[in-house]
PDB file of C-alpha atoms and ligand atoms in Angstrom:
ATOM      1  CA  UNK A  18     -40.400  -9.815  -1.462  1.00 51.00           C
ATOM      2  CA  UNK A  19     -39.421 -13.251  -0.660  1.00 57.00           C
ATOM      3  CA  UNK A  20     -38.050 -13.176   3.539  1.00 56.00           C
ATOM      4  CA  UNK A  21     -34.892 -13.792   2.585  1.00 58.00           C
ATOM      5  CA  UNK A  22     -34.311 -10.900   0.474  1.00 57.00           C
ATOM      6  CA  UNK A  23     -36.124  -8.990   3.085  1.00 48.00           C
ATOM      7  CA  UNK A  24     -32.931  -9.704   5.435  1.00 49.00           C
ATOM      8  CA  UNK A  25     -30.418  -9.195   2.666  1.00 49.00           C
ATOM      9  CA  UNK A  26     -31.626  -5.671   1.973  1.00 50.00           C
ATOM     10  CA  UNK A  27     -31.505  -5.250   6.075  1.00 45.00           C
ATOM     11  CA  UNK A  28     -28.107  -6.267   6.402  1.00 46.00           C
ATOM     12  CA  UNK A  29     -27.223  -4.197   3.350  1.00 47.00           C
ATOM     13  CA  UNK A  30     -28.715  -1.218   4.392  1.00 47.00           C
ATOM     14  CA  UNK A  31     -26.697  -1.595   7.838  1.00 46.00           C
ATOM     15  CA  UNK A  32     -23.701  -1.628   5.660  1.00 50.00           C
ATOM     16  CA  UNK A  33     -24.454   1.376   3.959  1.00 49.00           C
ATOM     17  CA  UNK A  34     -25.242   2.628   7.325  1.00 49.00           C
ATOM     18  CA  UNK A  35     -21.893   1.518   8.662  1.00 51.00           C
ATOM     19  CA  UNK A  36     -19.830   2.641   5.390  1.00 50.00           C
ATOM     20  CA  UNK A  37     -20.985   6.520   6.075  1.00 56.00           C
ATOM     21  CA  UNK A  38     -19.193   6.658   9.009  1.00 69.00           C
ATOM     22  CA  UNK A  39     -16.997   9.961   9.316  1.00 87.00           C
ATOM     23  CA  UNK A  40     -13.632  10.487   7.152  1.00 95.00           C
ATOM     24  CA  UNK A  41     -10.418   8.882   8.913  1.00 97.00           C
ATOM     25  CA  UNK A  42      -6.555   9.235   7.877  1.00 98.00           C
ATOM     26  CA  UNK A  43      -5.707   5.936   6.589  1.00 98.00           C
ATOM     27  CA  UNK A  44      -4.541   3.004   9.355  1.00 98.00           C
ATOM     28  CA  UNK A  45      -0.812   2.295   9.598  1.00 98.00           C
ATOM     29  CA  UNK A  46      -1.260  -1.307   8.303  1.00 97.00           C
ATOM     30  CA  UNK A  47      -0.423  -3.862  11.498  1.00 97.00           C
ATOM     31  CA  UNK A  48       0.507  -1.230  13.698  1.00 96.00           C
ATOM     32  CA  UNK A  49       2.662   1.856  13.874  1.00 96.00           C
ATOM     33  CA  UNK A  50       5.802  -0.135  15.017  1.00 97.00           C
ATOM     34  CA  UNK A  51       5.694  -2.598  12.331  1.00 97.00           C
ATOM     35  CA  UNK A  52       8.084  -1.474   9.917  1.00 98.00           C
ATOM     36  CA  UNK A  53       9.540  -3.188   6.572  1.00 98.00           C
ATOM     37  CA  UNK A  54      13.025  -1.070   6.336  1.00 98.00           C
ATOM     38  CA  UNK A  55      14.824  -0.861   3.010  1.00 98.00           C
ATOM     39  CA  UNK A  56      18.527   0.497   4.240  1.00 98.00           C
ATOM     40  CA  UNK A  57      20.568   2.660   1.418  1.00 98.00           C
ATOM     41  CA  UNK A  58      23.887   3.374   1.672  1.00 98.00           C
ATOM     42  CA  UNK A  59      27.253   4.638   0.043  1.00 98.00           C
ATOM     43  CA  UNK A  60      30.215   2.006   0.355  1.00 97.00           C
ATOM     44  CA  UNK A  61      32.992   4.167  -2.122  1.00 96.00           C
ATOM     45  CA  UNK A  62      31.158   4.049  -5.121  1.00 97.00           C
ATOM     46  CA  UNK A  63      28.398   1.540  -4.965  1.00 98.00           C
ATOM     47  CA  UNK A  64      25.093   2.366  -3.723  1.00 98.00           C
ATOM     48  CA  UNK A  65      24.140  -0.687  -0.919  1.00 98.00           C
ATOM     49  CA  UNK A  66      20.572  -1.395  -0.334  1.00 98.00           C
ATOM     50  CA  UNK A  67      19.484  -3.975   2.323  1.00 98.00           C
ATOM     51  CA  UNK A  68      15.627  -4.873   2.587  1.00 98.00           C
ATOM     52  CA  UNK A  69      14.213  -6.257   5.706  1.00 98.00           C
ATOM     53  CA  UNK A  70      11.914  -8.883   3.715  1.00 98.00           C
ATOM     54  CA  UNK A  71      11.406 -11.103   6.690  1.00 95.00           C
ATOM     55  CA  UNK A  72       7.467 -10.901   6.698  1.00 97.00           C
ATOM     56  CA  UNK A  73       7.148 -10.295   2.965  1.00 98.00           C
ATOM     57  CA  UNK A  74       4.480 -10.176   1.205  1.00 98.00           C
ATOM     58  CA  UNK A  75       3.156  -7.722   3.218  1.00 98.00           C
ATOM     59  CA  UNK A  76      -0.448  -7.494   3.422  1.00 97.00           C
ATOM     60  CA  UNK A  77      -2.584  -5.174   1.519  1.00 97.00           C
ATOM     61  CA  UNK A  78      -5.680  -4.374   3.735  1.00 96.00           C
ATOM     62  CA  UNK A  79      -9.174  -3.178   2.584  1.00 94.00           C
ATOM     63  CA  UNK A  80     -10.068  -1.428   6.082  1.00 94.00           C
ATOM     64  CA  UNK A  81     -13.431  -0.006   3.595  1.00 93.00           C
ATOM     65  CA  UNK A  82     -12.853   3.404   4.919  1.00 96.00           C
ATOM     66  CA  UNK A  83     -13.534   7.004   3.573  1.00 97.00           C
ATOM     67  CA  UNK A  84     -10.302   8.851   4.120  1.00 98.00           C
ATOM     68  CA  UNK A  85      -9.361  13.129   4.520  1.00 98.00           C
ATOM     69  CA  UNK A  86      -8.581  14.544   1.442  1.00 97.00           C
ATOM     70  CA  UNK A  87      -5.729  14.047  -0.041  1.00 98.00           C
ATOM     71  CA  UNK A  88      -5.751  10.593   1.623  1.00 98.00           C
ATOM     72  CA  UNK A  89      -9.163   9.716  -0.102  1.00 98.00           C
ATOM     73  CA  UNK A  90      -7.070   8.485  -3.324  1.00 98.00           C
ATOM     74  CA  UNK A  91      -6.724   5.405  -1.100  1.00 98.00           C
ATOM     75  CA  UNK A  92     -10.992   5.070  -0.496  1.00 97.00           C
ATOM     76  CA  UNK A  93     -12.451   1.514  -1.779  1.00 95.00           C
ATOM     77  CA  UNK A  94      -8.243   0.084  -2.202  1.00 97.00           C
ATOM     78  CA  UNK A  95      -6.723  -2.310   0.019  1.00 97.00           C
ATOM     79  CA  UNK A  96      -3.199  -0.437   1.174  1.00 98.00           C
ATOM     80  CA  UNK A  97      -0.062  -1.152   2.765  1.00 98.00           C
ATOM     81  CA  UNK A  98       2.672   1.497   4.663  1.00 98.00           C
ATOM     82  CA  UNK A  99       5.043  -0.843   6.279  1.00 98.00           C
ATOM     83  CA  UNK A 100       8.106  -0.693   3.858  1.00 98.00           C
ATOM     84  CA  UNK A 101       9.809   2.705   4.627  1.00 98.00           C
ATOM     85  CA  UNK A 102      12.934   4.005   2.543  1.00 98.00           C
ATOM     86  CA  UNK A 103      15.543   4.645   5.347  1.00 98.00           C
ATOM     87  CA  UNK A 104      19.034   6.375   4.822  1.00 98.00           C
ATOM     88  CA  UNK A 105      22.305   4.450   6.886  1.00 96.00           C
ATOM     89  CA  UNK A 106      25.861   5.583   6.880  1.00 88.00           C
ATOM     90  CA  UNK A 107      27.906   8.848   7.303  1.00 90.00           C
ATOM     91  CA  UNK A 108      28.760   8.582   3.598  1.00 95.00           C
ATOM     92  CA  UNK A 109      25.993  11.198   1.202  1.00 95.00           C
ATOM     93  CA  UNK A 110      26.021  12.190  -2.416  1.00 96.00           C
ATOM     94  CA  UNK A 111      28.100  15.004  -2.901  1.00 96.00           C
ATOM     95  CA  UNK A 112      26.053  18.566  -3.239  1.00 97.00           C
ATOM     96  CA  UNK A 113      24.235  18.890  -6.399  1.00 98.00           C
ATOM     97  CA  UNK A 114      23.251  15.038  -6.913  1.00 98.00           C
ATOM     98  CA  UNK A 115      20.506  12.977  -4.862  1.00 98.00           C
ATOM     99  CA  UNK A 116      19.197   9.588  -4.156  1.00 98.00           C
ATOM    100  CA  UNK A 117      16.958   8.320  -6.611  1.00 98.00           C
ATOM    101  CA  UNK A 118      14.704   5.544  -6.654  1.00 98.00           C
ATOM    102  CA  UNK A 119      13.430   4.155 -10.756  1.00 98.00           C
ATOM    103  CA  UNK A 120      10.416   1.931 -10.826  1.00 98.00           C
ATOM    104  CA  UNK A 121      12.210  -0.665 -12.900  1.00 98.00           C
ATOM    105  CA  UNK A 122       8.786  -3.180 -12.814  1.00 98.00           C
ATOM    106  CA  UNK A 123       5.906  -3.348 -11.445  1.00 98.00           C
ATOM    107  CA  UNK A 124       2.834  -5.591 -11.411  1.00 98.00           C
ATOM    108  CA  UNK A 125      -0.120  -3.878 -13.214  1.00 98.00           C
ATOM    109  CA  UNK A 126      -2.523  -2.504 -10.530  1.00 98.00           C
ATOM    110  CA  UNK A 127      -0.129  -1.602  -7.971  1.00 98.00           C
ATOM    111  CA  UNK A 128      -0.329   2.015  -7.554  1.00 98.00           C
ATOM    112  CA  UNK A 129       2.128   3.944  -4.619  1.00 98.00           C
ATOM    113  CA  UNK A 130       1.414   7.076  -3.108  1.00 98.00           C
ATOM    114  CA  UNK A 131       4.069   9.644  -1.349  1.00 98.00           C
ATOM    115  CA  UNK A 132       4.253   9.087   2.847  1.00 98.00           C
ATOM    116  CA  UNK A 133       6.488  10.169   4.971  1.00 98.00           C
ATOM    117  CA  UNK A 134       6.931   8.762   8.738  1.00 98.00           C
ATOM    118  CA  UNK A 135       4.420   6.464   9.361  1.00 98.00           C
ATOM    119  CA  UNK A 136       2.489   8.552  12.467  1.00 96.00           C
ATOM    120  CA  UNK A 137       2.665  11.957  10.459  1.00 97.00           C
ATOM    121  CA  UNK A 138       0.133  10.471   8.279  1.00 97.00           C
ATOM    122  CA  UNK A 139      -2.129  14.282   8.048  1.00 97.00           C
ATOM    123  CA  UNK A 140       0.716  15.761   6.446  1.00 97.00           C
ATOM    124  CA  UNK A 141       1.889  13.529   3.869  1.00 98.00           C
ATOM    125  CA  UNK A 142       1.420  14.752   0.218  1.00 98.00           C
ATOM    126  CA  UNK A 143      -0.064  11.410  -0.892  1.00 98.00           C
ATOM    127  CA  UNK A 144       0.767  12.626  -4.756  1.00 98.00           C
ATOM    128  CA  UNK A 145       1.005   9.705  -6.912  1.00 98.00           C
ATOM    129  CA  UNK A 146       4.713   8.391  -7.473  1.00 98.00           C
ATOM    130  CA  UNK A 147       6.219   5.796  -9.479  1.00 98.00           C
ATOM    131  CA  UNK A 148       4.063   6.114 -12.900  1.00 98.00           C
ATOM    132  CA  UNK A 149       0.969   5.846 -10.810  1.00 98.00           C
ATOM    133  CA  UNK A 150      -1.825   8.027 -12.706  1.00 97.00           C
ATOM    134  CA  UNK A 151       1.172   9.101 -15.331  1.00 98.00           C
ATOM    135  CA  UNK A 152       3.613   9.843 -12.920  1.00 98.00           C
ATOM    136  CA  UNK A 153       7.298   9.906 -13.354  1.00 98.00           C
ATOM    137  CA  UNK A 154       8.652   6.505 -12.615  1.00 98.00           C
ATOM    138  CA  UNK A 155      11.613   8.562 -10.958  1.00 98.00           C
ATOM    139  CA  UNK A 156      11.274   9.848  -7.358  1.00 98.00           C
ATOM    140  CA  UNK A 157      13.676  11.246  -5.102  1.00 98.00           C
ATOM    141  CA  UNK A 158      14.919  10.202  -1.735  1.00 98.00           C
ATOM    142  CA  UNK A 159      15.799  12.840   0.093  1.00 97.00           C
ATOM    143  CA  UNK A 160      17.156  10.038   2.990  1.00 97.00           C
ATOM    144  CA  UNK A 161      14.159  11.077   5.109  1.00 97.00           C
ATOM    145  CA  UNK A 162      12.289   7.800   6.727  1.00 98.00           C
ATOM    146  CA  UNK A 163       9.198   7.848   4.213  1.00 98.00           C
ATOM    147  CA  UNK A 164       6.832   4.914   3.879  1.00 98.00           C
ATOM    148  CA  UNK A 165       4.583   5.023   1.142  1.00 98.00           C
ATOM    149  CA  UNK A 166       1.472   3.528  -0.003  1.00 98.00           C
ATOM    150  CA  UNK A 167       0.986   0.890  -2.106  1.00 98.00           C
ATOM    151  CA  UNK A 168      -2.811   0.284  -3.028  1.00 98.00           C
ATOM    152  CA  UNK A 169      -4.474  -2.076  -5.388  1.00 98.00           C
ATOM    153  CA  UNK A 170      -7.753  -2.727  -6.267  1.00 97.00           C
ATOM    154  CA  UNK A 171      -8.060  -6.387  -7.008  1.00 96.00           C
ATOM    155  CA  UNK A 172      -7.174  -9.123  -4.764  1.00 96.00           C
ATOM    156  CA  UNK A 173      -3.851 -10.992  -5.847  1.00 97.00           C
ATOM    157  CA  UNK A 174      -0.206 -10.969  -6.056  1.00 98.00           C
ATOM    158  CA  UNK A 175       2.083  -8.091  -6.726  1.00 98.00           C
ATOM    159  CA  UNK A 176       5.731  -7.077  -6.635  1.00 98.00           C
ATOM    160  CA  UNK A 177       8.040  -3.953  -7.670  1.00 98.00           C
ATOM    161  CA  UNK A 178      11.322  -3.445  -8.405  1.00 98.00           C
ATOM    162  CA  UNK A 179      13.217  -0.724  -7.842  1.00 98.00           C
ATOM    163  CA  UNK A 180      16.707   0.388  -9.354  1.00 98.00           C
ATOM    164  CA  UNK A 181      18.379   2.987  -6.593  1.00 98.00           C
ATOM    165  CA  UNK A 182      20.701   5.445  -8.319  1.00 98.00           C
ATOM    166  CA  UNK A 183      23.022   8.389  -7.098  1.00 98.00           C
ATOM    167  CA  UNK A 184      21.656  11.202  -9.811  1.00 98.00           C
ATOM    168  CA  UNK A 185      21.094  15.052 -10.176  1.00 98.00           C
ATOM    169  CA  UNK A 186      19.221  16.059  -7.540  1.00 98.00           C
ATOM    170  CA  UNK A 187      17.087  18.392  -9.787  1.00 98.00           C
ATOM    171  CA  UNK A 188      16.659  16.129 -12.858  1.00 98.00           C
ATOM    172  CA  UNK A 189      17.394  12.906 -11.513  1.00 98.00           C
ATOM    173  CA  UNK A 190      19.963  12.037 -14.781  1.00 98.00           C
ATOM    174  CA  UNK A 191      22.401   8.917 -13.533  1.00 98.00           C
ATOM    175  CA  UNK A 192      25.862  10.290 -12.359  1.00 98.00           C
ATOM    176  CA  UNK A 193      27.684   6.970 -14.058  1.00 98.00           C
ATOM    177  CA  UNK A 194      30.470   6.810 -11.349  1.00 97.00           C
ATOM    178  CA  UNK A 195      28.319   5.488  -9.163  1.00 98.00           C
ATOM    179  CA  UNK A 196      26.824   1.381  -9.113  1.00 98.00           C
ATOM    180  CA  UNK A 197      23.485   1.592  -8.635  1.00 98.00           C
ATOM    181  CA  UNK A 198      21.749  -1.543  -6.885  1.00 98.00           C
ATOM    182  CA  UNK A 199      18.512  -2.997  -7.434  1.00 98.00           C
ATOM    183  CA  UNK A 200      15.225  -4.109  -4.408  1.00 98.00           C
ATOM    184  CA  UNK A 201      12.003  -6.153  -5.246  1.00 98.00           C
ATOM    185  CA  UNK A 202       9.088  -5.279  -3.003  1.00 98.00           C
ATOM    186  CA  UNK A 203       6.335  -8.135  -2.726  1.00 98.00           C
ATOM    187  CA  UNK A 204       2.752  -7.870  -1.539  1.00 98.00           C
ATOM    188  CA  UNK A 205      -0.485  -9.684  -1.409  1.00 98.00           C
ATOM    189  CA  UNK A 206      -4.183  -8.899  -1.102  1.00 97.00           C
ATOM    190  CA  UNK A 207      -6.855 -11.762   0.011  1.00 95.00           C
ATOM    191  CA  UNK A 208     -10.247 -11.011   0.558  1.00 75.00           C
ATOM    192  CA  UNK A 209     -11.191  -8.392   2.430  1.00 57.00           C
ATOM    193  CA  UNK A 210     -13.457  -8.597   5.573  1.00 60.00           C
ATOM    194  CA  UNK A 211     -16.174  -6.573   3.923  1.00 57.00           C
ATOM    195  CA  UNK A 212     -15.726  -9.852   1.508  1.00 54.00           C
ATOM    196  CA  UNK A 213     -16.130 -11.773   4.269  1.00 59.00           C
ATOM    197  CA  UNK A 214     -19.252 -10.486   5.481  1.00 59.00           C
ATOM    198  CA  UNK A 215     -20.803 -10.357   2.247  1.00 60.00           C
ATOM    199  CA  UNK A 216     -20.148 -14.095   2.087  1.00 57.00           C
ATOM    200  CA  UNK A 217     -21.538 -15.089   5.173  1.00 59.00           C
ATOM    201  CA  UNK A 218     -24.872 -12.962   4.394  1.00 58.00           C
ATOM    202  CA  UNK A 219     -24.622 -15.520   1.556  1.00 56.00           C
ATOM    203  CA  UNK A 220     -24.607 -18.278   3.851  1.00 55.00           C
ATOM    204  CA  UNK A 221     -27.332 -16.826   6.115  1.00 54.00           C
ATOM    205  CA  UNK A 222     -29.415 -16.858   3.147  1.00 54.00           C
ATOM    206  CA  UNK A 223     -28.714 -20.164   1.929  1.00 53.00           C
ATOM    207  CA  UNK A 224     -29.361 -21.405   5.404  1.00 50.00           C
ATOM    208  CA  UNK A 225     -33.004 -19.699   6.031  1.00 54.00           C
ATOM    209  CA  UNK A 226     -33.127 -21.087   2.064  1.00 53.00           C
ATOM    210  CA  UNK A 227     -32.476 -24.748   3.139  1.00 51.00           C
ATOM    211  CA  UNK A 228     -35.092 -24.385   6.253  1.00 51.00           C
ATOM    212  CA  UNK A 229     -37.629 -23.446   4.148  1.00 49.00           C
ATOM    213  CA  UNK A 230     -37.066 -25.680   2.083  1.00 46.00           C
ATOM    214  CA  UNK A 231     -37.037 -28.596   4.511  1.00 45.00           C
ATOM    215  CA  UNK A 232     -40.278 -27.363   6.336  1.00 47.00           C
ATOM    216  CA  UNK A 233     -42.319 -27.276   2.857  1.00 44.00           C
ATOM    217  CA  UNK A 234     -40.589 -30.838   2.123  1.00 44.00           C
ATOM    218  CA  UNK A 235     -42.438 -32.284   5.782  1.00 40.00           C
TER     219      UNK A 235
HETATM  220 CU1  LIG B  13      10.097   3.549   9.394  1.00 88.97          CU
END
């Protein structure tokens, strides 16, 4: 083994090391207070939505942690929490229909799992929602705060849009005397810090690789 692989497989080993670290609940992505609102409301009969998008995209992070079950369907994905579904206004559906939200679009990869409030993390559901793993692209807002996750995979772009209905609260059909309204959610994921690393290892290598090279070259 040439030196330099010797202190690759040392530095990977001390990931490896690192990466077995005890499970965690997933992080509330750039802090607890940080919150992306999306506002619904009844004005007669329209349905009002109003997104705070004033630091979108939001970041997806790769924190490359092992997470409690039933978090762990976020392991090895970079995630997001920060938009919440929030409910405004003394006006409600009448009994027997429900807020729904419709995945109208999405970008393929983007998957969203069912929060809550952000700090009662342990005792969200995180089921799959909005046809992530075959799920309905339906899902009812009971006008609870809940922030979701979003999780991808692979680094780039994505965005979702969402048509808000008033509907049946047990089936979610439309009830057509109401206008729904329509949100798009935006989000980005650069390389991760474990990316990071993995590239400067690269350089460390290409360094010693250099040196050598230099000293055989006096
Ligand atoms: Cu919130």
């Amino acid at each position: 083994m040439r030196k330099h692989q010797v202190i690759a497989a040392i530095l990977l080993a001390g990931f490896t090391a690192a990466g077995a670290k005890a499970d965690v609940w997933p992080q509330n992505v750039n802090g607890v207070t940080n919150m992306k609102h999306i506002a619904i409301s009844l004005n007669g009969s329209n349905v009002v939505a109003t997104a705070n998008l004033d630091e979108s995209p939001l970041d997806l992070i790769n924190f490359g942690e092992s997470h409690f079950s039933p978090a762990n369907v976020l392991d090895t994905k970079a995630y997001n929490d920060q938009y919440g579904w929030i409910y405004e206004g003394f006006d409600v559906p009448a009994a027997g229909d429900a807020i729904w939200i419709e995945v109208e679009s999405q970008s393929f990869g983007l998957e969203t799992y069912e929060g809550a409030m952000r700090p009662m993390k342990a005792s969200h559901s995180y089921d799959p929602i909005f046809s992530t793993d075959g799920s309905a692209d339906i899902w009812r807002f009971d006008r609870m705060m809940t922030h979701n996750w979003y999780a991808v995979t692979d680094p780039g772009e994505y965005s979702a849009t969402y048509n808000i209905y008033v509907g049946d609260e047990l089936s979610g059909e439309e009830n057509l005397s109401f206008n729904p309204t329509s949100v798009t959610l935006t989000w980005t994921y650069v390389p991760e810090p474990a990316s990071a690393l993995l590239l400067s290892i690269g350089a460390i290598i290409g360094l010693r690789r250099r040196n050598s090279t230099a000293r055989t070259n006096r």
